[in-house]
Structures are given as C-alpha cells and as structure tokens.
mmCIF file of C-alpha atoms in Angstrom:
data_model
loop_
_atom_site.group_PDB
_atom_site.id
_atom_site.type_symbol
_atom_site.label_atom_id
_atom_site.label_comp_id
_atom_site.label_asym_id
_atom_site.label_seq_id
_atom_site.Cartn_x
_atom_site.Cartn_y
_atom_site.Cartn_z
ATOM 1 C CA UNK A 1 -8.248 -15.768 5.398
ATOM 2 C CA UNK A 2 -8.216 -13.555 1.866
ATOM 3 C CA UNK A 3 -11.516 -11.202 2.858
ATOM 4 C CA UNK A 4 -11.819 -8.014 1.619
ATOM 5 C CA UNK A 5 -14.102 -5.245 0.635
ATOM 6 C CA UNK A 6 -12.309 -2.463 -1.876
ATOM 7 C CA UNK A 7 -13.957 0.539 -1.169
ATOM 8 C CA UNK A 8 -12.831 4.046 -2.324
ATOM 9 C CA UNK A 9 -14.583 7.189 -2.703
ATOM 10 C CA UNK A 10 -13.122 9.848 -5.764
ATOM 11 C CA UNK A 11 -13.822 12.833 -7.047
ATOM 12 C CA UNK A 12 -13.133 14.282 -10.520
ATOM 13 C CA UNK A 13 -11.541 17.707 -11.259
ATOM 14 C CA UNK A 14 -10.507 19.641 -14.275
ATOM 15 C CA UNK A 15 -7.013 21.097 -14.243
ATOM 16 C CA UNK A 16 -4.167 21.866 -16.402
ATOM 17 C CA UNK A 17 -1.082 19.368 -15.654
ATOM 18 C CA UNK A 18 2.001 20.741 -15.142
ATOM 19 C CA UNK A 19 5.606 20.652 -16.963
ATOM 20 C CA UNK A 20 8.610 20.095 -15.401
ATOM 21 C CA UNK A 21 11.801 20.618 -16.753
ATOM 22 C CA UNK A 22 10.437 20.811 -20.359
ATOM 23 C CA UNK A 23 8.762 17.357 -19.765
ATOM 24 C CA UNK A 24 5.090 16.861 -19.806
ATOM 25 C CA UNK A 25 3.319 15.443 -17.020
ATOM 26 C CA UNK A 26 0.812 12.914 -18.614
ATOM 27 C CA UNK A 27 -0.189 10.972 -16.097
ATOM 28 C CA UNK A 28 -0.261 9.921 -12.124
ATOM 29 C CA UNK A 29 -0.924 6.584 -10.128
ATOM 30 C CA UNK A 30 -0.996 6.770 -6.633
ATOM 31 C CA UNK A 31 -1.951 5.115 -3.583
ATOM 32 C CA UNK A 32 -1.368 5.461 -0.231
ATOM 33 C CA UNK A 33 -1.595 4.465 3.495
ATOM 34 C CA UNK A 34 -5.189 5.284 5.380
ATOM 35 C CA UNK A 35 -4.217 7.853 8.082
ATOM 36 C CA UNK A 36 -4.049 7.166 12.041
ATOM 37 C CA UNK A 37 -6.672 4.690 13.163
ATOM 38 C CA UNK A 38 -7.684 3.240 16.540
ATOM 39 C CA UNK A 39 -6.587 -0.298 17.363
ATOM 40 C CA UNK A 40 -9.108 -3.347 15.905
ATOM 41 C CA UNK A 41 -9.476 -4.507 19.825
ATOM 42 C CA UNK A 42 -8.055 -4.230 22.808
ATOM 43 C CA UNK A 43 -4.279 -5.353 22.419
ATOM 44 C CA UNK A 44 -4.416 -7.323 25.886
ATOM 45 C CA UNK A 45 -6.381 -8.553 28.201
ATOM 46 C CA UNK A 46 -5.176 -6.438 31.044
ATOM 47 C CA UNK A 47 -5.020 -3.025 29.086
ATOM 48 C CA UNK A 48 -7.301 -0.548 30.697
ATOM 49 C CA UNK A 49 -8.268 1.700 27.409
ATOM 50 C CA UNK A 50 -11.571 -0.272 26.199
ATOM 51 C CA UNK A 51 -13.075 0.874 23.003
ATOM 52 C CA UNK A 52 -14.813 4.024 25.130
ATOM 53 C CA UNK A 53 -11.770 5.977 24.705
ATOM 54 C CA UNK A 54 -11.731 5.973 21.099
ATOM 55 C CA UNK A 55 -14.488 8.848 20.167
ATOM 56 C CA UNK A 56 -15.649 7.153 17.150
ATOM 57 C CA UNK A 57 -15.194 3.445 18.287
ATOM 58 C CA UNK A 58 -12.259 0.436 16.739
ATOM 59 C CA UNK A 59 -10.531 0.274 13.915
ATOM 60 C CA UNK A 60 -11.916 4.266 13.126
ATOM 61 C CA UNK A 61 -10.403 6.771 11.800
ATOM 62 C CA UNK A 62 -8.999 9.533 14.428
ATOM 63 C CA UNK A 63 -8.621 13.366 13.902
ATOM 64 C CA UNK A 64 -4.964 12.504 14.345
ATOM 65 C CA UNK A 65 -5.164 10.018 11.011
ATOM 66 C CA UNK A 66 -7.734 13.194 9.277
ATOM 67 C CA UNK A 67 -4.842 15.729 10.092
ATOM 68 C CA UNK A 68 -2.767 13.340 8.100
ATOM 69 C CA UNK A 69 -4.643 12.891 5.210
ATOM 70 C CA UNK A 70 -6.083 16.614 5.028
ATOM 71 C CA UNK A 71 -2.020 17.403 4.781
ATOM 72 C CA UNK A 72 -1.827 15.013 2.115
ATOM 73 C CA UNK A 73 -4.250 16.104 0.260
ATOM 74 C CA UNK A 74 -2.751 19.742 0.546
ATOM 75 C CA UNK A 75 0.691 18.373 -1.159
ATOM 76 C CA UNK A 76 -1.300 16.348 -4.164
ATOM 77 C CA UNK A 77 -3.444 19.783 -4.437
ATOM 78 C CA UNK A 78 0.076 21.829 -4.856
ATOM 79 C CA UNK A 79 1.875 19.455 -6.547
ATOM 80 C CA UNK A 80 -0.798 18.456 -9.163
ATOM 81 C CA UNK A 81 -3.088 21.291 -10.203
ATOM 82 C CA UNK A 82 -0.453 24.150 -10.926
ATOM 83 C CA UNK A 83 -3.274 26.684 -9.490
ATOM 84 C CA UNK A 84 -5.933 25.932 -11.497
ATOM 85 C CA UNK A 85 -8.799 23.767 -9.743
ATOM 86 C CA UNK A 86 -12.265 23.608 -11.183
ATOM 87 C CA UNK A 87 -14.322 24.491 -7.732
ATOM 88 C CA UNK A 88 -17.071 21.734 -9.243
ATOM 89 C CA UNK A 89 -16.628 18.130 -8.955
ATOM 90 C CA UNK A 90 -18.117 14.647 -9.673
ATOM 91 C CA UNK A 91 -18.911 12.112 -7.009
ATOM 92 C CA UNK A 92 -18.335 8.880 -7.618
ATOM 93 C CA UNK A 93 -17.982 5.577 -5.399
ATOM 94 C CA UNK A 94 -16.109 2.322 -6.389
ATOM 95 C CA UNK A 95 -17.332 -0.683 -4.215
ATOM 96 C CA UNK A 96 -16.163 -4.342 -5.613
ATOM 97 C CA UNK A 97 -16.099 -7.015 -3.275
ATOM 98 C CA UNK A 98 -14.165 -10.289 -3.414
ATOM 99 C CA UNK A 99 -14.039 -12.635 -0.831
ATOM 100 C CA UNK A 100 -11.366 -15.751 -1.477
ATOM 101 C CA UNK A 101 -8.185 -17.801 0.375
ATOM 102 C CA UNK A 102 -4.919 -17.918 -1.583
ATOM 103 C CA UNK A 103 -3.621 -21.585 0.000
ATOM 104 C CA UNK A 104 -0.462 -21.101 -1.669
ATOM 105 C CA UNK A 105 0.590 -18.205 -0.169
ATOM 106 C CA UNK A 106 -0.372 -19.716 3.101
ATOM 107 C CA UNK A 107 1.328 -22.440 2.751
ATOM 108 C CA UNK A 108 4.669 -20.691 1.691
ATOM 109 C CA UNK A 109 3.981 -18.566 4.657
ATOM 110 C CA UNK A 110 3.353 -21.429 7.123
ATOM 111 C CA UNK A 111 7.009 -22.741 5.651
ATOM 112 C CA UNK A 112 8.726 -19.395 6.548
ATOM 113 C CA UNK A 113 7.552 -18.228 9.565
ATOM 114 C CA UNK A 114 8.197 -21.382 11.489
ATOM 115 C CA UNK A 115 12.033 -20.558 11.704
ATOM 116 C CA UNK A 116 11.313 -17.245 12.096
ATOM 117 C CA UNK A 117 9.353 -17.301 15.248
ATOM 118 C CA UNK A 118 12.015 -19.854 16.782
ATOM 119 C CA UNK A 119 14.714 -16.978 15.870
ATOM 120 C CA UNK A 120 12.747 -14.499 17.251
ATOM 121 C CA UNK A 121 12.002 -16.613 20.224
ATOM 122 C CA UNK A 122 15.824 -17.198 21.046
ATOM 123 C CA UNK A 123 16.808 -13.912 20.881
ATOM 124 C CA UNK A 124 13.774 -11.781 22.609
ATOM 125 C CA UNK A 125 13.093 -14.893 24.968
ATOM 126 C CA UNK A 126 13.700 -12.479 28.433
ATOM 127 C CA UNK A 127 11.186 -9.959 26.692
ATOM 128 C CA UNK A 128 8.565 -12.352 25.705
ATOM 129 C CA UNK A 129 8.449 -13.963 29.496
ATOM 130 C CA UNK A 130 7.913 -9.814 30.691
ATOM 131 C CA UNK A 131 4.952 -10.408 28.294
ATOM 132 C CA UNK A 132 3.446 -13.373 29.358
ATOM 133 C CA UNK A 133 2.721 -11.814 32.730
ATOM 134 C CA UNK A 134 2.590 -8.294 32.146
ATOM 135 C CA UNK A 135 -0.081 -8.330 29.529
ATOM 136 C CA UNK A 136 -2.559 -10.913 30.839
ATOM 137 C CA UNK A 137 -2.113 -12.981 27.604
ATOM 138 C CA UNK A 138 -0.075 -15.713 30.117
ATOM 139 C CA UNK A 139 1.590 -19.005 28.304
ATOM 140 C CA UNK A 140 -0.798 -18.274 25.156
ATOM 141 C CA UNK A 141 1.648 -15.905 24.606
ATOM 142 C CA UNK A 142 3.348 -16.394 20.996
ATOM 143 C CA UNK A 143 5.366 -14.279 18.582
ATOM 144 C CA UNK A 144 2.515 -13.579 16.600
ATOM 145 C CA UNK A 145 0.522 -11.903 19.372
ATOM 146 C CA UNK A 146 3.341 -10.586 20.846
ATOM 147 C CA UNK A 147 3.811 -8.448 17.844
ATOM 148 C CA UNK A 148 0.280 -7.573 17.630
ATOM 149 C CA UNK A 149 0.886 -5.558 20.924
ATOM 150 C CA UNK A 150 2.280 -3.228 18.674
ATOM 151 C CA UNK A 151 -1.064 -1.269 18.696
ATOM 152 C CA UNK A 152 0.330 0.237 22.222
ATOM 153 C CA UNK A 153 1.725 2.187 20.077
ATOM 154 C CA UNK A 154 -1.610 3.827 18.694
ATOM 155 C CA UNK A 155 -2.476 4.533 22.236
ATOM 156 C CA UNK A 156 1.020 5.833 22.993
ATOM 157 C CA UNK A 157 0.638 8.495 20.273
ATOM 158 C CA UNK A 158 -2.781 9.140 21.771
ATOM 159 C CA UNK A 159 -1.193 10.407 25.069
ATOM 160 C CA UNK A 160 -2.709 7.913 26.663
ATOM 161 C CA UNK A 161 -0.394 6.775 29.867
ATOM 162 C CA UNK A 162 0.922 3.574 29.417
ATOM 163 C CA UNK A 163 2.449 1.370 32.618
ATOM 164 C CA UNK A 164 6.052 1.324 34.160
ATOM 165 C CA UNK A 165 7.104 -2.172 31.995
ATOM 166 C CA UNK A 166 5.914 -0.493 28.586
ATOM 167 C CA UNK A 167 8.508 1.748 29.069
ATOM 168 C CA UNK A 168 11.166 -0.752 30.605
ATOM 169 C CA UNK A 169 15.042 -0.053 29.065
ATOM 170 C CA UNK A 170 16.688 -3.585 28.175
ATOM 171 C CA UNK A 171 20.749 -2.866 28.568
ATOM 172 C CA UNK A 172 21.208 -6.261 26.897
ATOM 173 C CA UNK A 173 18.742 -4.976 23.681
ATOM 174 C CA UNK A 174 20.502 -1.782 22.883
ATOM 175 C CA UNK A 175 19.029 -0.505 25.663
ATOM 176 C CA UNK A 176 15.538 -0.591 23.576
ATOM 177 C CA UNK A 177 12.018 0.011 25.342
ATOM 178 C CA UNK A 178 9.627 -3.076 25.755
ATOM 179 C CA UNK A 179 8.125 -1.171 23.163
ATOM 180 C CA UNK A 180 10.652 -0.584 20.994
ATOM 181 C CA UNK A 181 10.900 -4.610 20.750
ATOM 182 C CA UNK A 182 7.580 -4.928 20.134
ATOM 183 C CA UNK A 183 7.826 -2.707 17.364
ATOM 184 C CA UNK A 184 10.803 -4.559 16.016
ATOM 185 C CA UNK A 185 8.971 -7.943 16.019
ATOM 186 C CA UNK A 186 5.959 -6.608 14.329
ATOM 187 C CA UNK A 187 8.303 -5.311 11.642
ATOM 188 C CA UNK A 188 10.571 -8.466 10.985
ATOM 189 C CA UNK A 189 7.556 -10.480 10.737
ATOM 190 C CA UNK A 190 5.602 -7.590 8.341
ATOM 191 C CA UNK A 191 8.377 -7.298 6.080
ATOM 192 C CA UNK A 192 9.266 -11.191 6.265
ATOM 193 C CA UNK A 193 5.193 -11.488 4.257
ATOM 194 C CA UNK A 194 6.664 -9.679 1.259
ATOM 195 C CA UNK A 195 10.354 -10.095 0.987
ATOM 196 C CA UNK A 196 10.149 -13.177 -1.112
ATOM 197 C CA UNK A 197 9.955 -13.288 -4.550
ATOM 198 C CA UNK A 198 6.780 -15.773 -4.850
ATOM 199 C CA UNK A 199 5.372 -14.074 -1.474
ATOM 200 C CA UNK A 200 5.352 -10.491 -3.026
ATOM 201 C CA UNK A 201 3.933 -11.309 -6.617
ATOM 202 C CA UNK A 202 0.932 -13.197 -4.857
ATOM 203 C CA UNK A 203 0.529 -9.983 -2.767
ATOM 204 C CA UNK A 204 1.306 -7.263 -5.063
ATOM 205 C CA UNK A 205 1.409 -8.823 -8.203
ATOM 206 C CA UNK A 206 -2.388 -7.822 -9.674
ATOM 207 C CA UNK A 207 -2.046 -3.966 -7.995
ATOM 208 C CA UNK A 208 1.351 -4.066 -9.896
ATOM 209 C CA UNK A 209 -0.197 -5.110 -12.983
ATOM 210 C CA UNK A 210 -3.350 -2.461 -12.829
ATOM 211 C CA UNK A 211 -0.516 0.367 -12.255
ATOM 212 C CA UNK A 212 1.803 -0.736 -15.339
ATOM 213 C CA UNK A 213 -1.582 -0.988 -17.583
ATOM 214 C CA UNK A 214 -2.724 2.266 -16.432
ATOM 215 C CA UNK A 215 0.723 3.808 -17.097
ATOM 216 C CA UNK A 216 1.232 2.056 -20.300
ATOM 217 C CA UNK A 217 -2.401 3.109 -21.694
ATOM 218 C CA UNK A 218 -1.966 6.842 -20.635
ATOM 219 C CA UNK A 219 1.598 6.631 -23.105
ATOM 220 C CA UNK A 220 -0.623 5.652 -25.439
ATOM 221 C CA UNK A 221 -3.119 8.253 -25.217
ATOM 222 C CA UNK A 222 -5.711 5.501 -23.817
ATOM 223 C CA UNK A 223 -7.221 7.200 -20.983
ATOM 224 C CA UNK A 224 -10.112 5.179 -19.207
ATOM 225 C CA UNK A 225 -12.994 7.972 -18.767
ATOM 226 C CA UNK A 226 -10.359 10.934 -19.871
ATOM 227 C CA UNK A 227 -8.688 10.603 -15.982
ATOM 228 C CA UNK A 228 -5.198 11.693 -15.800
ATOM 229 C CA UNK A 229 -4.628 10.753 -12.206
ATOM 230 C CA UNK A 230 -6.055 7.935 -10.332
ATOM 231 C CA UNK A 231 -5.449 7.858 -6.390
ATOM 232 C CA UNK A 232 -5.861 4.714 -3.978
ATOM 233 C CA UNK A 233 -6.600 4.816 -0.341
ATOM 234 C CA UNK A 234 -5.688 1.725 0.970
ATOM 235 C CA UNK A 235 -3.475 -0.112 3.565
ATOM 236 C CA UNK A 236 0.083 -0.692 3.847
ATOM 237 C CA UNK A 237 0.322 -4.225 3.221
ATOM 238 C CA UNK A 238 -1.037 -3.163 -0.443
ATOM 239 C CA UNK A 239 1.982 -0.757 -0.487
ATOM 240 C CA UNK A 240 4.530 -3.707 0.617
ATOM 241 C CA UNK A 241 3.488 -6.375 -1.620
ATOM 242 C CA UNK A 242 3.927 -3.628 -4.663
ATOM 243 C CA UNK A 243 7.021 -2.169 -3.174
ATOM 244 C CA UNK A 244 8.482 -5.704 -2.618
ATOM 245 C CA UNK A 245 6.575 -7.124 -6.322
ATOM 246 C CA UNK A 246 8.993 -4.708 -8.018
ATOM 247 C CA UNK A 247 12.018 -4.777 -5.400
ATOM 248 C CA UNK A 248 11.636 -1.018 -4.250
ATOM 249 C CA UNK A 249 10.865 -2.349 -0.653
ATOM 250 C CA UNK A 250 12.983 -0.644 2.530
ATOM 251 C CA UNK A 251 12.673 -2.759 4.910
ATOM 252 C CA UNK A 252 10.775 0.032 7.238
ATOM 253 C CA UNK A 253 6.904 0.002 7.826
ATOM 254 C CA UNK A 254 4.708 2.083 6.243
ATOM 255 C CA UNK A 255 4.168 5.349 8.298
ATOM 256 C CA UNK A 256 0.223 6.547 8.409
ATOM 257 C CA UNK A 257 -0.608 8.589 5.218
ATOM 258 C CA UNK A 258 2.605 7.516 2.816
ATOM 259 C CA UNK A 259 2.264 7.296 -0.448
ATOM 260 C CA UNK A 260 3.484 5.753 -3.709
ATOM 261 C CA UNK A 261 3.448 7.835 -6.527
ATOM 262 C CA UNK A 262 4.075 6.722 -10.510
ATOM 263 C CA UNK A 263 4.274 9.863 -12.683
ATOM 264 C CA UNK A 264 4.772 9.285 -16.174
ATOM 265 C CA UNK A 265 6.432 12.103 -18.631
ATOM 266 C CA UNK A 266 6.624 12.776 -22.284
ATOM 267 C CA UNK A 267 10.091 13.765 -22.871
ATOM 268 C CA UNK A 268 11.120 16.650 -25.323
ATOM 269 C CA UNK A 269 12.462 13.553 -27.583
ATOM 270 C CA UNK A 270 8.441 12.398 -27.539
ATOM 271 C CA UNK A 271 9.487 9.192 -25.523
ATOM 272 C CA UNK A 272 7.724 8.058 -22.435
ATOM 273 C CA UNK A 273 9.211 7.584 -18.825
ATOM 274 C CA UNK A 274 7.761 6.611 -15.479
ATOM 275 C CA UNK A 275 9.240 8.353 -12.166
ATOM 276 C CA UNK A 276 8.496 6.890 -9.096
ATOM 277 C CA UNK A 277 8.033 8.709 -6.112
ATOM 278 C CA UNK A 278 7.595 7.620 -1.955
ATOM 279 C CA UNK A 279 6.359 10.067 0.678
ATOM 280 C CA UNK A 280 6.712 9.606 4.271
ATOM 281 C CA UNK A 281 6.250 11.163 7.264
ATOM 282 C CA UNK A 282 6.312 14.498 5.049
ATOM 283 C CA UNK A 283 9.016 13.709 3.213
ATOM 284 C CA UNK A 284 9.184 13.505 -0.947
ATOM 285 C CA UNK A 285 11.982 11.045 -2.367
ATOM 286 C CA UNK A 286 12.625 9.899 -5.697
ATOM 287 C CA UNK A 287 12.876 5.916 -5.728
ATOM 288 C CA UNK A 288 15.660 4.028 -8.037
ATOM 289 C CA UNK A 289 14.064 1.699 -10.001
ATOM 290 C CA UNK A 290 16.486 -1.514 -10.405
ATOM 291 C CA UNK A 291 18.259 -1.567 -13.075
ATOM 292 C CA UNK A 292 16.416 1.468 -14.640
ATOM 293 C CA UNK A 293 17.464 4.051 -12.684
ATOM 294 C CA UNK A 294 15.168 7.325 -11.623
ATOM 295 C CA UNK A 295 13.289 7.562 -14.555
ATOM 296 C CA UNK A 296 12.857 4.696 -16.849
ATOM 297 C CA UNK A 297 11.288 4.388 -19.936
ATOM 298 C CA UNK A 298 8.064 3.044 -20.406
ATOM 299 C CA UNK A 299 8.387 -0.075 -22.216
ATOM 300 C CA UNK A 300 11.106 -0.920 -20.323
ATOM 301 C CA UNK A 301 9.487 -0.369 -16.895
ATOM 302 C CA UNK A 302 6.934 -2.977 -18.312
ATOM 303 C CA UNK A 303 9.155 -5.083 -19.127
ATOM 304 C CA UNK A 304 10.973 -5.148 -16.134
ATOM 305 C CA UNK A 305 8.361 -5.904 -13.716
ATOM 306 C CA UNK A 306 6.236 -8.080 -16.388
ATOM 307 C CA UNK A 307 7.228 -11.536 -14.619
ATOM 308 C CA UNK A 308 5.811 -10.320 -11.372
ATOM 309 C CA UNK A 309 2.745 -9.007 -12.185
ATOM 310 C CA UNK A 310 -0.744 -10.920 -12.438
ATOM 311 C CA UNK A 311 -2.785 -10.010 -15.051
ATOM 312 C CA UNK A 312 -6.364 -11.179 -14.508
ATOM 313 C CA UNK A 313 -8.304 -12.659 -11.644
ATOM 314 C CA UNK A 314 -8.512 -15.524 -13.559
ATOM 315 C CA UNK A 315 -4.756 -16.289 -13.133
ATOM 316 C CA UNK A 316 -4.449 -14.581 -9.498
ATOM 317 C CA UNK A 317 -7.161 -17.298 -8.696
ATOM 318 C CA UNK A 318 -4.595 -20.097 -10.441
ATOM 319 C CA UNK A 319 -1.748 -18.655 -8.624
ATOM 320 C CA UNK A 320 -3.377 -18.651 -5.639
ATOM 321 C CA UNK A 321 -4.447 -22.922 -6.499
ATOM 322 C CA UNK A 322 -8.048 -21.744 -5.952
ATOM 323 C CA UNK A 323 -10.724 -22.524 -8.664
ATOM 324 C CA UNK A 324 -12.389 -19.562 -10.248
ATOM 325 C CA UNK A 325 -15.979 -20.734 -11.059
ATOM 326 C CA UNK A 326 -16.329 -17.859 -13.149
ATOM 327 C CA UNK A 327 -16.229 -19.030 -17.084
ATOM 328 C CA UNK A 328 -16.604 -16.047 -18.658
ATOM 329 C CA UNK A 329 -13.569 -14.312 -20.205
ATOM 330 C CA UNK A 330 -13.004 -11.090 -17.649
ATOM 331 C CA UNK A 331 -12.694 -7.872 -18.718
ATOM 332 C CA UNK A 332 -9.290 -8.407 -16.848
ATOM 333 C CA UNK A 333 -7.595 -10.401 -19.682
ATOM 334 C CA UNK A 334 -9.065 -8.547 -22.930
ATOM 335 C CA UNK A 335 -7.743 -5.602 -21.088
ATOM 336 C CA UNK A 336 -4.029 -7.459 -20.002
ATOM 337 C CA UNK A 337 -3.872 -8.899 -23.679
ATOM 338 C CA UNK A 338 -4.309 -5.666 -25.029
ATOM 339 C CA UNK A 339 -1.842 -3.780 -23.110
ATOM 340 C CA UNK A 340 0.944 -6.479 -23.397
ATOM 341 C CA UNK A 341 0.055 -6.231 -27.462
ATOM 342 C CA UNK A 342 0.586 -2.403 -26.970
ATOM 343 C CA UNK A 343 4.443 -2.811 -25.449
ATOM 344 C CA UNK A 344 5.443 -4.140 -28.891
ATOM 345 C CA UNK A 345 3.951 -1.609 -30.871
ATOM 346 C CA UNK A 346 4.030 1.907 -28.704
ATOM 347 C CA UNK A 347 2.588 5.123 -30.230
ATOM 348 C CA UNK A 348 3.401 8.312 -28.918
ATOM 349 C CA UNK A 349 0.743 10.670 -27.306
ATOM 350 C CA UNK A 350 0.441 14.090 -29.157
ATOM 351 C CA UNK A 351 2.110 16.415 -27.669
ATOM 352 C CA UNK A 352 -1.497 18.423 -26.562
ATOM 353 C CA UNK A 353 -3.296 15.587 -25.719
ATOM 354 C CA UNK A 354 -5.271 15.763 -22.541
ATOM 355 C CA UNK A 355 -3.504 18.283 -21.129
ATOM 356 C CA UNK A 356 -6.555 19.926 -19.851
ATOM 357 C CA UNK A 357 -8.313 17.091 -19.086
ATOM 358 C CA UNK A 358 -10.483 14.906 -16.386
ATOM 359 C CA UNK A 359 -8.129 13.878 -13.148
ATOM 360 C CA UNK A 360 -9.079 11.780 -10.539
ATOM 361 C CA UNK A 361 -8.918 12.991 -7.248
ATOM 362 C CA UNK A 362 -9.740 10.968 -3.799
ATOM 363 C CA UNK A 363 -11.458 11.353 -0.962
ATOM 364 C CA UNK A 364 -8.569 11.566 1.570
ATOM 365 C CA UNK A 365 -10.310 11.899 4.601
ATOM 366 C CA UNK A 366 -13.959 10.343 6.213
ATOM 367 C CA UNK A 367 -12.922 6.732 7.206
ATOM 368 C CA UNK A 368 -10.856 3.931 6.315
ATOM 369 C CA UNK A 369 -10.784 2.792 3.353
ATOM 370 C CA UNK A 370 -9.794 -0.663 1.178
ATOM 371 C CA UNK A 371 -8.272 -1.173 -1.925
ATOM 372 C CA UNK A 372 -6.371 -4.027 -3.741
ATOM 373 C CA UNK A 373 -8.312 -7.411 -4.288
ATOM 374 C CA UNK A 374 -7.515 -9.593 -0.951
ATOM 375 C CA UNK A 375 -5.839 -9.521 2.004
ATOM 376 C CA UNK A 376 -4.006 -11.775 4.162
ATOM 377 C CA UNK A 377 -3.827 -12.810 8.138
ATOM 378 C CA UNK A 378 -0.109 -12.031 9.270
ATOM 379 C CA UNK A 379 -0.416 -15.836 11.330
#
C-alpha cells in the first residue's frame, strides 16, 4: 500500500551565503532522516514494554530523536549562515496529500523477495526457530516479521532491559547477537527495495527529479520564492530510493538524523557544479558522484541521472501502471519541460545574485515528519 501524507513545517531566514575556496555557494537541497522514534507497535506478542513506556505514545518522536535533530540543526546553522541570522522568521506549513498503489513496483518486489526470503531462510534457519518460540509470534513466524523485530533495537537504546535470548552469541554466526541478526535481516531486505535499477527510479525517481530541477533553476538564477536552501524532513526509505536512483547507495541503513546534502557552486570560471554531501552519525563526507567525480558540473549532473528521474505525477502514475484521473496538464510537467529546455541552453547567474537572499530553513524538531510522494510496505 502507497499511503502517504507529506507534511513539513519551514521557516524562512535572511543570511549571507558563504564562499568557499573562492567558489560561491548558490544554493542547498537537503533532506534528511526524522530523529529517534518509538516503535509503530509492540514488536511481539510476548514483549513486556506496551505503548505506556513511551512518554508521548507509538511511532513519536523521543527526546533521544529531538537531541538528534536539535544537533543537526546546530551544524546546518554553522555551516550555512556564516554568522549572520536574521532573529525574525516566516512560518510556513506544506501539507499535500496523495494516497495511491504503484502495482508495478509490487509486483517486481513480489518477484525478488521470494528468493530472498528462501536464502535468508537457509542460512538463519537455527535463529529463526529461537524466534518462533521466544517471541510469541510461533509458526507465523516469517522473514518479513522476523526483521521487523528490529525495533528491539529502539527499546535497546532506550535502556530498557531486554531478555537473556536477545542477547544470545551464535559461534556459528560470527559469534553475532540474536540481535545483531535481526538487524542484518532487516538490512538485506531494506536495501534489497532499492538496489535495482527499476526498483530505485519508482522509489526515488520523482524526489530525484524535484532536487535536479531545483538545482538546475538556482544555476539559472530561477529561485522559487527567492529561497536559497530548501530542507526535507523525511524518512529513510526517501533517502534510499534517491541514494540508490542515482547509484550513491552504501549498502548501510540510514542512521536517525542523516542527511543528504546537494550544494551547488559558481566557480571563479562562472560555471556551475553540484557537491554532494552525506552526514551520519555526526560525521560530514563528500560523496563521488559516478562517473563525475566530487563535484560535477551542472548540466552534466542532469544529464547523468536524467534516465532515472520522473518528472511529473502524471508519468510516476504511468510508471507505476496506475491511471491518473487527473486531465489537467500539472504544474509538474510545464515545470519538467521547462527545466529540461533550460539544460540545452544554460545561463550563468550573476555573480551577486541572491547572495543575501531568502533561505529556507526547517523545523528540525516537534514530531515526525513525511516527505516524498508515496511510500511502500517492505512485504
């Protein structure tokens, strides 16, 4: 099921953006993870820690996941407004719903994760029997909710004591916790959703395509309500499918609070390039972008990445085989045409434009938040 409400609170600041090494900041796309959460339910039936030990209830935000995101926030503030912050701001909500199934994607899905559950079967099969009678779940035990038992690990990082089999060392698994294997199957099957050419341009194909129009309009000096930086609060599988839509992916989950980060310079020689950046767990790294290296120029990034992205709703609704019963022409495609029309013919920014102007700032801390246009059931 494809249900999904985006929902992201902003505010607007004035500040000056910075230069680095001669080259002028012009522009910044971000998104990144929601911070530490509680668990959706109880992740098995025989688990004692019922929603009454989670102070604001399911699937909420903790102080733990605010820490993050307060310390996030902290890095964009230092990175990003080179001292100068304009102690007024402008409130603004974005709330667009869509609600639809993408069959395809299921289907192509339903075709790759039957092998993969007998593989994982086969080789965790001493683990998954521990399972069956440890967590209640009995023989309705299967790989899928076997890896959904990795929100034990929201409880571990809770302090909140977990029993003797939890813990269990397997000798024969690298000496892994029950745990640890847990963890593992949740992350073979997470990463198995994106790592797939069709698989990650129906999940991350029309984020990808909002970021390269965004990037490509700022090197033009098109700047939708004067923003220079636009941040997303969102949820790692919208991170994946755009990691994985332009081959970036790592193979590793998505740690609470990460973020993806497009910057886009104006060199000294008046070109445009796009540097992409991932932080996790604290930690700022500069991403190679195939065959383009660390910072790649504009029309080339588009280029590049082109092919995978999805450029209206009208075809994300055609790639998905669903029937859009929505006529009208979308702001979507005027908007895609025109930026595709604007690779062929670039124009440089001035070299002052907007250097002073309107940057978007999020709210990085109140609750969790959604962003992208579906999701999808990991089944």
């Amino acid at each position: 099921m494809t249900s999904v409400t985006i929902f992201c609170t902003i505010f607007l600041f004035n500040f000056f953006l910075p230069t680095v090494n001669g080259d002028k900041l012009v522009y910044v796309h971000a998104l990144w993870r929601h911070g530490d959460r509680a668990p959706e339910k109880i992740p098995y039936p025989n688990d004692i820690y019922t929603e009454d030990y989670w102070p604001r209830g399911y699937a909420m935000l903790t102080n733990v996941g605010i820490k993050q995101l307060h310390e996030l926030g902290t890095f964009f503030r230092n990175r990003y407004t080179d001292g100068f912050v304009n102690a007024s701001y402008n409130y603004k909500e974005l709330l667009r719903p869509t609600d639809f199934d993408c069959p395809k994607y299921e289907k192509l899905w339903d075709d790759l994760k039957k092998p993969l559950n007998k593989e994982i079967e086969k080789k965790y099969d001493s683990v998954l029997k521990l399972l069956e009678t440890t967590t209640g779940i009995g023989n309705d035990l299967t790989v899928k909710k076997a890896s959904k038992l990795v929100d034990i690990t929201r409880e571990v990082a809770h302090n909140l004591s977990q029993p003797e089999w939890i813990t269990r060392r397997w000798p024969e698994y690298d000496n892994n916790s029950t745990l640890d294997i847990i963890t593992e199957i949740y992350r073979i099957r997470r990463i198995a959703l994106f790592d797939n050419k069709k698989l990650a341009k129906l999940r991350g194909g029309y984020v990808l395509n909002d970021v390269m129009k965004r990037l490509l309009n700022a090197s033009n000096g098109i700047f939708d309500e004067a923003n220079k930086m636009l941040l997303y609060s969102t949820h790692d599988g919208t991170l994946l499918g755009l990691m994985y839509a332009m081959g970036i992916g790592d193979y590793q989950l998505i740690p609470y609070a990460s973020a993806l980060i497009f910057e886009l310079y104006q060199g000294n020689n008046g070109l445009f390039y796009v540097q992409i950046l991932y932080r996790k767990n604290g930690v700022l790294s500069t991403l190679d972008i195939p065959d383009c290296g660390t910072k790649c120029e504009i029309r080339k990034f588009v280029s590049l990445f082109s092919s995978m992205a999805i450029t209206s709703k009208k075809n994300l609704y055609k790639e998905c085989g669903v029937k859009d019963d929505d006529d009208d022409d979308d702001d979507d495609d005027k908007i895609s045409r025109k930026w595709v029309k604007q690779m062929s013919q670039p124009k440089n920014m001035p070299t002052n434009a907007g250097i002073s102007k309107t940057m978007t700032f999020a709210l990085m801390f109140i609750t969790v938040y959604y962003i992208g246009v579906y999701k999808f059931s990991m089944n």
